[in-house]
Short mmCIF file of N, CA and C in Angstrom, two decimals:
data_model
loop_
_atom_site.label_atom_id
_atom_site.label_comp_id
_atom_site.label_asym_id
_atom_site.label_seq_id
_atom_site.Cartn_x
_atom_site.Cartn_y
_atom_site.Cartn_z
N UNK Z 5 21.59 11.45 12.69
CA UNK Z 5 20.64 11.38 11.60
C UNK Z 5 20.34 12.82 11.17
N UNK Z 6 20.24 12.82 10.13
CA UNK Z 6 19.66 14.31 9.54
C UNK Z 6 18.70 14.09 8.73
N UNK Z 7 17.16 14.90 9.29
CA UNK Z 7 16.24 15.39 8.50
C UNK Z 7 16.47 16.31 7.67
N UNK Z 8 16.30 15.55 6.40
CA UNK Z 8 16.13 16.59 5.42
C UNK Z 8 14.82 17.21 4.65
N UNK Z 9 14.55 17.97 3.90
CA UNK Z 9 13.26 18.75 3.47
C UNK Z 9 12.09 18.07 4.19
N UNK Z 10 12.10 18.19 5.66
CA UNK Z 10 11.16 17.99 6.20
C UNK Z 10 10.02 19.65 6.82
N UNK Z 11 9.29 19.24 6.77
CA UNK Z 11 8.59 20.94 6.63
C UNK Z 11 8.80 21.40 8.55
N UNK Z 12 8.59 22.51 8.39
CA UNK Z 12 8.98 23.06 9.63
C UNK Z 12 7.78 22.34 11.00
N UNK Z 13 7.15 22.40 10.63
CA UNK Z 13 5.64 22.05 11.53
C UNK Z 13 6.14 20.24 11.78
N UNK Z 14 6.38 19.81 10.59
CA UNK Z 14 6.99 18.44 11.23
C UNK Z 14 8.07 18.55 11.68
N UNK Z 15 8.56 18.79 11.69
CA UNK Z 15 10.35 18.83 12.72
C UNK Z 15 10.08 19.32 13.95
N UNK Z 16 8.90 19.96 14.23
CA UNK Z 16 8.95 21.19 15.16
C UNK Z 16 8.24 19.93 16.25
N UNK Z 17 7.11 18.88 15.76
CA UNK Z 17 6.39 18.36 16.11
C UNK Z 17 7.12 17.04 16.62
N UNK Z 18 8.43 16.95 15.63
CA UNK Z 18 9.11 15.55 16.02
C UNK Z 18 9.85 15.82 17.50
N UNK Z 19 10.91 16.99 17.00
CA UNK Z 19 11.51 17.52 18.35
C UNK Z 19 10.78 17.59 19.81
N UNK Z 20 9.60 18.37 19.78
CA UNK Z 20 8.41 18.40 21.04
C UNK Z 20 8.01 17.01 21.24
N UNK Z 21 8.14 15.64 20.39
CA UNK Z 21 8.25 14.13 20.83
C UNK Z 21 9.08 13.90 21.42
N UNK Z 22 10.13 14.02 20.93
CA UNK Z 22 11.44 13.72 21.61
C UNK Z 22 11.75 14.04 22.60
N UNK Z 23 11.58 15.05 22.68
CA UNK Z 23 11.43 15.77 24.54
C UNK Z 23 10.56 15.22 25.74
N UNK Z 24 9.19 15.43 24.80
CA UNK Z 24 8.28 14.79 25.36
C UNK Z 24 8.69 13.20 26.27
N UNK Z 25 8.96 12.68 25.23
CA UNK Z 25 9.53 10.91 25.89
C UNK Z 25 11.06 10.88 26.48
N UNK Z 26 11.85 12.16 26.68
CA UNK Z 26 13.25 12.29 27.17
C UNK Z 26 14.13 11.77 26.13
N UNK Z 27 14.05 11.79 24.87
CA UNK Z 27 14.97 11.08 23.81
C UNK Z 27 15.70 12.18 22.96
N UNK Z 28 16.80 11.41 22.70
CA UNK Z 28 17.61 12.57 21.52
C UNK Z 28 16.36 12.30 20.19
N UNK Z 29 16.42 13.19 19.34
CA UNK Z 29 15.33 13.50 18.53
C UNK Z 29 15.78 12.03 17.33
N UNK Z 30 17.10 11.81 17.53
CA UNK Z 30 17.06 10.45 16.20
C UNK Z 30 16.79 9.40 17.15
N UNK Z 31 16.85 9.29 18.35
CA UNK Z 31 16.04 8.43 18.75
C UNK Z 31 14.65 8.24 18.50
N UNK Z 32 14.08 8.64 18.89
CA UNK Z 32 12.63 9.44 18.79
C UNK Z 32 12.13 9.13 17.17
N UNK Z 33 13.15 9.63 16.16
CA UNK Z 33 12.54 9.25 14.89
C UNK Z 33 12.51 7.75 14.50
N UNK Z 34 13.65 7.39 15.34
CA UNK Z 34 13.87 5.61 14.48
C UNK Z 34 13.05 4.86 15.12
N UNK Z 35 12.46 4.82 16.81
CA UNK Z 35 11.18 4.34 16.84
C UNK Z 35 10.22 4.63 16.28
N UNK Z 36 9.97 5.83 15.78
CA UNK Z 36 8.62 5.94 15.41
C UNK Z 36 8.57 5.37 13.65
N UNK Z 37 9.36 5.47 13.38
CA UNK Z 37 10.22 4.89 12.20
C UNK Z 37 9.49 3.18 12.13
N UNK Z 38 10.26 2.81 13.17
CA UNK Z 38 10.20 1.49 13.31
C UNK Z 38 8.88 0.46 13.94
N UNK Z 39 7.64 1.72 14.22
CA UNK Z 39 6.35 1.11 14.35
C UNK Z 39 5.65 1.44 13.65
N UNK Z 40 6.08 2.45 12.12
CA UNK Z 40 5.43 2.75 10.85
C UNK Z 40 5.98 1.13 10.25
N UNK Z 41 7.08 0.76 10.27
CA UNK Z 41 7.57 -0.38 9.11
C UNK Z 41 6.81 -1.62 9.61
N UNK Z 42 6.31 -1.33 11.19
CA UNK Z 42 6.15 -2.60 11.72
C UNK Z 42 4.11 -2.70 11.11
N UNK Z 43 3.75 -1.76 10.41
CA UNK Z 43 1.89 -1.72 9.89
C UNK Z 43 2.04 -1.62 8.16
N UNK Z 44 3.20 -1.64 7.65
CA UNK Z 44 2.86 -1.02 6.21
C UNK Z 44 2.19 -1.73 5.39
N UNK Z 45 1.13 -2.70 5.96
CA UNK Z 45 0.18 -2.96 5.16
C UNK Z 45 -0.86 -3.19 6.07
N UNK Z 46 -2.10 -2.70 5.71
CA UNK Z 46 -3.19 -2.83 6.57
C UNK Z 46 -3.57 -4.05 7.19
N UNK Z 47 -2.77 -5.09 6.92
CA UNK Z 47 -3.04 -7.08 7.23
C UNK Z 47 -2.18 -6.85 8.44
N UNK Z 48 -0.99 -6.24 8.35
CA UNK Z 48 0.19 -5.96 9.06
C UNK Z 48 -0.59 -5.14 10.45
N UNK Z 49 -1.82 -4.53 10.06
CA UNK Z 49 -1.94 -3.38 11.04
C UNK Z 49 -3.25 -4.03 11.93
N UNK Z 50 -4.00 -4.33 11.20
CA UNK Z 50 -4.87 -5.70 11.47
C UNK Z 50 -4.36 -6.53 12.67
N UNK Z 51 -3.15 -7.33 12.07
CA UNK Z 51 -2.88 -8.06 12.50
C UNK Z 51 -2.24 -7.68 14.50
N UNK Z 52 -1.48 -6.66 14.09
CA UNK Z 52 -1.27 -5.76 15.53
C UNK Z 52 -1.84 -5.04 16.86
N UNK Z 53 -3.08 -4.93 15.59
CA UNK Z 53 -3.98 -4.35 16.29
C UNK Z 53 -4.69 -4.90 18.09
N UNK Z 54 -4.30 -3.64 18.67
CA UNK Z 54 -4.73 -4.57 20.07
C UNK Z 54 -6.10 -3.59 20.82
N UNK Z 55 -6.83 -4.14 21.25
CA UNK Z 55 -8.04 -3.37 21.54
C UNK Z 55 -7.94 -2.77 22.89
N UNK Z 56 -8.59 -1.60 23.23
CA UNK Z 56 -8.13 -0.75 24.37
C UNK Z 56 -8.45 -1.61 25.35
N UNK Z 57 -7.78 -1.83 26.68
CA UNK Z 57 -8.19 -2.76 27.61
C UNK Z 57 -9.23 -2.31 28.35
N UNK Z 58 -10.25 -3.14 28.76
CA UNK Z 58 -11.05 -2.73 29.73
C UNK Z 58 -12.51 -1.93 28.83
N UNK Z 59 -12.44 -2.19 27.24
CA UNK Z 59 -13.71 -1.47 26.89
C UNK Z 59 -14.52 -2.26 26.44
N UNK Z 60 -13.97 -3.86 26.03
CA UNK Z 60 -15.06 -4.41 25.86
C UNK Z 60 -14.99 -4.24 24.46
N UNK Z 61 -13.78 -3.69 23.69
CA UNK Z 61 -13.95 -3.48 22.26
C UNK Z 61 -13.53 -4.52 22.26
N UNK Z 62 -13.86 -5.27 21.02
CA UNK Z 62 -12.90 -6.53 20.29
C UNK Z 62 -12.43 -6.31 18.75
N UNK Z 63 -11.87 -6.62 18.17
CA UNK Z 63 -11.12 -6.59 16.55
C UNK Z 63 -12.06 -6.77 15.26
N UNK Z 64 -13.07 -7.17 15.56
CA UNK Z 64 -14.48 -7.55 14.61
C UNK Z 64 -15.31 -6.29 15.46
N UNK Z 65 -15.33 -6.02 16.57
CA UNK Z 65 -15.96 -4.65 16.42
C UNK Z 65 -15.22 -3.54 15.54
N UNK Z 66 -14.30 -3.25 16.42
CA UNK Z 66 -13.36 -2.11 15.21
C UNK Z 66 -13.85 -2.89 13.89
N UNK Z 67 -13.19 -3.55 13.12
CA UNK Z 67 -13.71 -3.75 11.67
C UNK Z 67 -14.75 -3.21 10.89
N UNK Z 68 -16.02 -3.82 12.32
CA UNK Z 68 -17.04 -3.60 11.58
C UNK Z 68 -17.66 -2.33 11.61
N UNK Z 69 -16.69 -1.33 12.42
CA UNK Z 69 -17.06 -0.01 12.70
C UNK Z 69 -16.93 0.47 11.67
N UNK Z 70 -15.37 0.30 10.93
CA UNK Z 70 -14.68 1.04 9.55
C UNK Z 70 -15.17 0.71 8.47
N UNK Z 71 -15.68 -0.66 8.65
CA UNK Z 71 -16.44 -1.04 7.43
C UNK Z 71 -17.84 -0.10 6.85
N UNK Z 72 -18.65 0.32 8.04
CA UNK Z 72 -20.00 0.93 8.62
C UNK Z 72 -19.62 2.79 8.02
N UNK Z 73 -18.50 2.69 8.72
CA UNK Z 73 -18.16 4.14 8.51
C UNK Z 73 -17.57 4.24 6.45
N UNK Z 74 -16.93 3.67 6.18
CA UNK Z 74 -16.69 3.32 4.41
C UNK Z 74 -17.87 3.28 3.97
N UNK Z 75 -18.67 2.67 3.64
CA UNK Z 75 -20.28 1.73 3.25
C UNK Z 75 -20.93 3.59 3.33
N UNK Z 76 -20.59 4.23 4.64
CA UNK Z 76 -21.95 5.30 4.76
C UNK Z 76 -21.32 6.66 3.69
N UNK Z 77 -19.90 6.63 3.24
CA UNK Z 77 -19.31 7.96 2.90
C UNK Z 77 -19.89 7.38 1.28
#
């Protein structure tokens, strides 16, 4: 795969992923690739959405956090 006109700070940031998780760097992009395609709509992201285990958050909390936080700006 070749990145093209990608700015230096992102390439620099993808590569230090890739490493990070032991992957060749087009590895590394096509997952991350492929859990951007898997939210591209906020119903999509909603819908995925899984709450941190063990906090007691639930999916209508988050909501109603973002909603709270929108409403106050």
């Amino acid at each position: 795969m070749n990145l093209r006109d990608v700015p230096d700070e992102v390439y620099l940031a993808l590569a230090e992923g890739a490493k990070a998780n032991r992957q060749s760097l087009s590895a590394f992009v096509v997952d991350r690739l492929a859990e951007v395609a898997k939210t591209l709509t906020i119903a999509d992201y909603v819908a995925s959405y899984e709450p941190p285990r063990g906090t007691g958050v639930t999916l209508d909390d988050a909501a109603a956090a973002v909603r709270e936080v929108r409403e106050a700006s």
